[in-house]
PDB file of C-alpha atoms in Angstrom:
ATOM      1  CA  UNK A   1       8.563  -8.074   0.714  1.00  0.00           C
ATOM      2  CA  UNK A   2      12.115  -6.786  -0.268  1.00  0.00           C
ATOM      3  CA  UNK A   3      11.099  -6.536  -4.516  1.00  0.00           C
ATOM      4  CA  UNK A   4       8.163  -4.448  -2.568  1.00  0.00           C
ATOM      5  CA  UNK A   5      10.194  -2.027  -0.895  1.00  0.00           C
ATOM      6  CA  UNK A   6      12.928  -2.048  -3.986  1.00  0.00           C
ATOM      7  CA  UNK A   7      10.458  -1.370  -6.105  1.00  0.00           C
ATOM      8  CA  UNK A   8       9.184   1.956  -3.468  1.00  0.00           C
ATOM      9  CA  UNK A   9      12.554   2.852  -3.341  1.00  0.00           C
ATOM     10  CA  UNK A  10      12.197   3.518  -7.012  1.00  0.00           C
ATOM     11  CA  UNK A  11       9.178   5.659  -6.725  1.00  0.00           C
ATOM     12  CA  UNK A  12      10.355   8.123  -4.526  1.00  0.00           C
ATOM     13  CA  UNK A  13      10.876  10.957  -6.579  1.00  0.00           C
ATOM     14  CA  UNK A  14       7.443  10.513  -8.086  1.00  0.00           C
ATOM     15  CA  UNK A  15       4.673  13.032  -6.708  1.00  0.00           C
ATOM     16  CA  UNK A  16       2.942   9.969  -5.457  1.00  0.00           C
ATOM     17  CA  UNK A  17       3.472   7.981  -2.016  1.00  0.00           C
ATOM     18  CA  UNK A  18       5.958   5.459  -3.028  1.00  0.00           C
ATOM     19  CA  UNK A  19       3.705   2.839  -1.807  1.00  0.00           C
ATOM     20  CA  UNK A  20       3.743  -0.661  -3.513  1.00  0.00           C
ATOM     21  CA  UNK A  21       1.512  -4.118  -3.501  1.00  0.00           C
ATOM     22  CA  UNK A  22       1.956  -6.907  -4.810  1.00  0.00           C
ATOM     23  CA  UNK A  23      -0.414 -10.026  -5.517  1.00  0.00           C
ATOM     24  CA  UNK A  24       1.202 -13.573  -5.572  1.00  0.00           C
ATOM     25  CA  UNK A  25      -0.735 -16.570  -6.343  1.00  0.00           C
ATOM     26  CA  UNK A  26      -0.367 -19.851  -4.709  1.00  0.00           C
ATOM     27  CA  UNK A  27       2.251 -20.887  -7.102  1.00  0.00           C
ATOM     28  CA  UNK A  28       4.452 -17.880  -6.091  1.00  0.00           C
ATOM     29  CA  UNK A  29       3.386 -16.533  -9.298  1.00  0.00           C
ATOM     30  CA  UNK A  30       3.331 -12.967  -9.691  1.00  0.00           C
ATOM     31  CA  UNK A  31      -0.148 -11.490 -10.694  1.00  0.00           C
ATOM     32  CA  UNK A  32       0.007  -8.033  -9.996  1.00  0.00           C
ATOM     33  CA  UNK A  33       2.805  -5.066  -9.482  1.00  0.00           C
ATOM     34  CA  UNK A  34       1.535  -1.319  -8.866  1.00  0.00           C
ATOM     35  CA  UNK A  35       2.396   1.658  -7.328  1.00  0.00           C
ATOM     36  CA  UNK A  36      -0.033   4.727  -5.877  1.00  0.00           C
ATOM     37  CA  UNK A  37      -1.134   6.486  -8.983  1.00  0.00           C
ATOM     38  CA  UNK A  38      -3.591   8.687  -7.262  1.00  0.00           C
ATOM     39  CA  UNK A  39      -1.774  11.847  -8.176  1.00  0.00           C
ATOM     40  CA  UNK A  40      -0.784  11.046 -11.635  1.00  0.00           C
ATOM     41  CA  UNK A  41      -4.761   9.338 -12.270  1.00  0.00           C
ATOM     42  CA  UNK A  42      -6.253  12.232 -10.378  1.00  0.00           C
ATOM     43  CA  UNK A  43      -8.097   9.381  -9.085  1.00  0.00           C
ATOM     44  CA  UNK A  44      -8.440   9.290  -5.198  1.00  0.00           C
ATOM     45  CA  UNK A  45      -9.180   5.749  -5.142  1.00  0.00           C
ATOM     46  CA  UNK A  46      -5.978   4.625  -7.278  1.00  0.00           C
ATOM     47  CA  UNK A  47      -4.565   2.705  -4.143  1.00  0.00           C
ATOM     48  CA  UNK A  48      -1.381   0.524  -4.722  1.00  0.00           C
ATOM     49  CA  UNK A  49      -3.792  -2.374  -3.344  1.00  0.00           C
ATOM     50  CA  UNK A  50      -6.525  -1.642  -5.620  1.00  0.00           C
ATOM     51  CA  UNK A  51      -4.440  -1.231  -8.747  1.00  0.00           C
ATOM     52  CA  UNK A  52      -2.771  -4.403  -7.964  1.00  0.00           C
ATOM     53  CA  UNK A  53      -6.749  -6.112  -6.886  1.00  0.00           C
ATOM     54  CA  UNK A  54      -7.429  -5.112 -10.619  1.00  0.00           C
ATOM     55  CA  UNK A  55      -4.855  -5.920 -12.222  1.00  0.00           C
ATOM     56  CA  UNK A  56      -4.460  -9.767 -10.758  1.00  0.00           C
ATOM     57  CA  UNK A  57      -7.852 -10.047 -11.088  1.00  0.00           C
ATOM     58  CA  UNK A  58      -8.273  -9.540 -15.043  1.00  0.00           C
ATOM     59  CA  UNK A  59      -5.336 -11.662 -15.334  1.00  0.00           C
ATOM     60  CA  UNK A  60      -7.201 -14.617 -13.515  1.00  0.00           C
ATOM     61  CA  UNK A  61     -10.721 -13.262 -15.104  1.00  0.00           C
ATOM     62  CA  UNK A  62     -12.307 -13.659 -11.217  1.00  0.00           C
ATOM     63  CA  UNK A  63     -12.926 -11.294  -8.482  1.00  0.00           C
ATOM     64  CA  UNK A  64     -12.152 -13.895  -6.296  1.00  0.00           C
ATOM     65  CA  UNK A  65      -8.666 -14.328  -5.644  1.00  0.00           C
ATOM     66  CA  UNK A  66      -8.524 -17.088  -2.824  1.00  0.00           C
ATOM     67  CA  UNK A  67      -5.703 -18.250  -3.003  1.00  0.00           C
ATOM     68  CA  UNK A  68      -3.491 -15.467  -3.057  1.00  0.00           C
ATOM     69  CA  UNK A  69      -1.540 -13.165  -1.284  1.00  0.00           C
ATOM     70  CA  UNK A  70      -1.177  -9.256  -1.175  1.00  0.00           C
ATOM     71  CA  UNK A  71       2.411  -7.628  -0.099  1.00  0.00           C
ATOM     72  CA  UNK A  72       2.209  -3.815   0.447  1.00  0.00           C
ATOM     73  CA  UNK A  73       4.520  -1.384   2.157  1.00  0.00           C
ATOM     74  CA  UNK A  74       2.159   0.384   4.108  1.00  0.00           C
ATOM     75  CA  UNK A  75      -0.738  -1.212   6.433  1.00  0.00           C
ATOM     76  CA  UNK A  76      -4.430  -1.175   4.149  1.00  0.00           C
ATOM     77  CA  UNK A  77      -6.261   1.596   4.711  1.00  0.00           C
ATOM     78  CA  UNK A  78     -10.304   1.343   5.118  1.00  0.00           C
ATOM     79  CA  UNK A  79     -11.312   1.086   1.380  1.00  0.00           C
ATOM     80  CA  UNK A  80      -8.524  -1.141   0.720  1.00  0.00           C
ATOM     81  CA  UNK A  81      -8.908  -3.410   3.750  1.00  0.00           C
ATOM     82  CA  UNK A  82     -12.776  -3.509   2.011  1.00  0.00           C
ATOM     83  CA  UNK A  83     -11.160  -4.594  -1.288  1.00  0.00           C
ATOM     84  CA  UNK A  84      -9.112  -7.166   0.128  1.00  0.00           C
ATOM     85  CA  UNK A  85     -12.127  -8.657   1.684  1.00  0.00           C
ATOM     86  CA  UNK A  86     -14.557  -9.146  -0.876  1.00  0.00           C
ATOM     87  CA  UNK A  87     -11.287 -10.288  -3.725  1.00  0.00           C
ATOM     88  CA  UNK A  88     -11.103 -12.733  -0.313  1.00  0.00           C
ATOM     89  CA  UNK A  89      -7.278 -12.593  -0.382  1.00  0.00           C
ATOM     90  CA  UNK A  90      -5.955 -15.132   1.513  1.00  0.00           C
ATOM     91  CA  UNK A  91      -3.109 -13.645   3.103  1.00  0.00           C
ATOM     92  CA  UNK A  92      -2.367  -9.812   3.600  1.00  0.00           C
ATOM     93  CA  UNK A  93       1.423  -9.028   4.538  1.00  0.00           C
ATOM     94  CA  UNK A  94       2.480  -5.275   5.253  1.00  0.00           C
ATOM     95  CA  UNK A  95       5.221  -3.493   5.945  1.00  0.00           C
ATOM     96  CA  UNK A  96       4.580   0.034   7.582  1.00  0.00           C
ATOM     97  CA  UNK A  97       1.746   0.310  10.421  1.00  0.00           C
ATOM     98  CA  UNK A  98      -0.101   3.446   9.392  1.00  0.00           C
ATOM     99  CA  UNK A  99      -1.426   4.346  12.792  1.00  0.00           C
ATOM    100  CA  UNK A 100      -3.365   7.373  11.145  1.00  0.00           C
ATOM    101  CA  UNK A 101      -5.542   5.542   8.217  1.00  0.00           C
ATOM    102  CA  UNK A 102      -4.311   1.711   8.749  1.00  0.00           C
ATOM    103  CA  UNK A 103      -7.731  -0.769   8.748  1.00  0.00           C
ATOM    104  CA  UNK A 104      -5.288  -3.705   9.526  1.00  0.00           C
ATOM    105  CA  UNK A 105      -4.828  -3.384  13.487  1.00  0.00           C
ATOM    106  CA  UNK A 106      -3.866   0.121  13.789  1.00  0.00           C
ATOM    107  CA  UNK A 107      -6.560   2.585  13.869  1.00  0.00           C
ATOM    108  CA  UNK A 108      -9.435   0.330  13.027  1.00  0.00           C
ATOM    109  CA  UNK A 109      -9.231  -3.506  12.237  1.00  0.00           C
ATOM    110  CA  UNK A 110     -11.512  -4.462   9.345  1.00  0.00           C
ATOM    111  CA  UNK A 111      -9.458  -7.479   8.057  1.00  0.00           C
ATOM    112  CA  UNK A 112     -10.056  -9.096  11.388  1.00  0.00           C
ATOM    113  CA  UNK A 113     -13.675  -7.801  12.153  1.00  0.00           C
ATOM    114  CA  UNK A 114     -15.857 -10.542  13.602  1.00  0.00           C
ATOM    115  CA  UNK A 115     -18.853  -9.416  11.473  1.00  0.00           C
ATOM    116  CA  UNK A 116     -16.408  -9.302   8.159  1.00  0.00           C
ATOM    117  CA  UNK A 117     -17.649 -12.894   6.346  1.00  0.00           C
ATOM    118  CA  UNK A 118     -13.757 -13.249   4.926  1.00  0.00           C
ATOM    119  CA  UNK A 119     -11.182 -13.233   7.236  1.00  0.00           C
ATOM    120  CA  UNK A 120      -7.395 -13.113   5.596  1.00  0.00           C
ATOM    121  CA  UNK A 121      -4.275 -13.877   7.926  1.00  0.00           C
ATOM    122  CA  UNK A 122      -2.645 -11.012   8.510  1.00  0.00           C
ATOM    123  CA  UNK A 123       1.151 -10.289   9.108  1.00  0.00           C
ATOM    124  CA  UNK A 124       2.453  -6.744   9.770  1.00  0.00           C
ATOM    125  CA  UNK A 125       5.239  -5.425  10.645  1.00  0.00           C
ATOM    126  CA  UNK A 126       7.649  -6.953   7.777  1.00  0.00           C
ATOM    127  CA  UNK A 127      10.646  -4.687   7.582  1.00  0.00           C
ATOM    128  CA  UNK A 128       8.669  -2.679   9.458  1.00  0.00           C
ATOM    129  CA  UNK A 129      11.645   0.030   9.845  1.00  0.00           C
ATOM    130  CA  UNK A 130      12.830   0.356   6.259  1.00  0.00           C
ATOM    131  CA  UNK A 131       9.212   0.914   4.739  1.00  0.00           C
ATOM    132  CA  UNK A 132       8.474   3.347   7.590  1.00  0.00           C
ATOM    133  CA  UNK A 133      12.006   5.750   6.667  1.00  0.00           C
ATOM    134  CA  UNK A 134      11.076   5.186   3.110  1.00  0.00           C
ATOM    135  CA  UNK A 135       7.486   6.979   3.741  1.00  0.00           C
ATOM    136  CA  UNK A 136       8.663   9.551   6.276  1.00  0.00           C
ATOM    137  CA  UNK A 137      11.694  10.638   3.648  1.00  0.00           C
ATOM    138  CA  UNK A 138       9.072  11.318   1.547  1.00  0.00           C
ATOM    139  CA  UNK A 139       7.047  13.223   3.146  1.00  0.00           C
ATOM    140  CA  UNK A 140       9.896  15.212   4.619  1.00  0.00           C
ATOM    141  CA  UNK A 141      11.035  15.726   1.473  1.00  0.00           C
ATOM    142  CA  UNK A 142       7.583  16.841   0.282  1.00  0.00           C
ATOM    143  CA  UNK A 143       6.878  19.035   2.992  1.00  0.00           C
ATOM    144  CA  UNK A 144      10.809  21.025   2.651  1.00  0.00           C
ATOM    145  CA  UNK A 145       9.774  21.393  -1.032  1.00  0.00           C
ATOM    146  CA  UNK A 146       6.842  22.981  -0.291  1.00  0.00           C
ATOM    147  CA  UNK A 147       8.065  25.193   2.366  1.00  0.00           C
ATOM    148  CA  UNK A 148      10.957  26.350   0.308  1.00  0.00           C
ATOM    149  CA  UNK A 149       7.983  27.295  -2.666  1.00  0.00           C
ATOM    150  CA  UNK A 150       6.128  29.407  -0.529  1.00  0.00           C
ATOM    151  CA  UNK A 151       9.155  31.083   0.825  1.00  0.00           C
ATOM    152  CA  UNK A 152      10.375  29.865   4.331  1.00  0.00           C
ATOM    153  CA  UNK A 153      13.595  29.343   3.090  1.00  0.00           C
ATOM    154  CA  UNK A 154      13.929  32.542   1.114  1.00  0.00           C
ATOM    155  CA  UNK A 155      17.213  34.950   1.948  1.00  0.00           C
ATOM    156  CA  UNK A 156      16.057  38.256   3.335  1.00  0.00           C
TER     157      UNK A 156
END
């Protein structure tokens, strides 16, 4: 979880969410690194977690990643959370709770769903704080940007 966050650290000038996942196989062997590219892809559905779904699973030429595990900074959101499931990660581990979007406990809880035929543990909450200031810095700093371009800040 901390080369997660280091990693988003990294990111946060870029015009995307500095939001990273990771996918480790049962070996500790890292499969997959990526970052948010829906900005730079103009592609709503370039997720972290899907990127890194992708990428882990042309490197292991299977869409069924079993034995593996998926770090992220922020809590899944619904098409993710679907993702995970049908790769059938084995583990999910989060930092952020993303009580607005999050399909890991937060607003819904699709990872756990009774009906859902894979079931991943789940562990949220891993330096919880520091992924959380990391998000809302950027967003702060997104949202001063853009009032200072449309003129709120101008000197009259």
């Amino acid at each position: 979880m901390q080369k997660v966050l280091k990693l988003s650290r990294a990111l946060q000038r870029d015009a995307d969410i500095p939001i990273v996942a990771l996918v480790v196989s049962q070996h500790d062997k890292i499969l997959a690194i990526e970052s948010n590219m829906r900005e730079k892809h103009c592609d709503p559905t370039a997720h972290a977690e899907i990127l890194a779904l992708r990428t882990a699973s042309k490197k292991l030429n299977t869409t069924k990643l079993q034995n593996c595990m998926l770090f992220s900074t922020l809590e899944p959101c619904i098409m993710c959370a679907g993702a995970i499931l049908n790769a059938q990660i084995s583990t999910v581990v989060f930092g952020a709770f993303n009580e607005k979007f999050g399909a890991a406990g937060s607003r819904w809880d699709l990872l756990r769903d009774p009906l859902a035929s894979h079931h991943p543990e789940v562990i949220g909450g891993i330096l919880e704080e520091e992924c959380s200031l990391l998000l809302k810095g950027f967003f702060l700093r997104l949202r001063l940007k853009s009032e200072t371009t449309t003129g709120l800040f101008s000197n009259r």
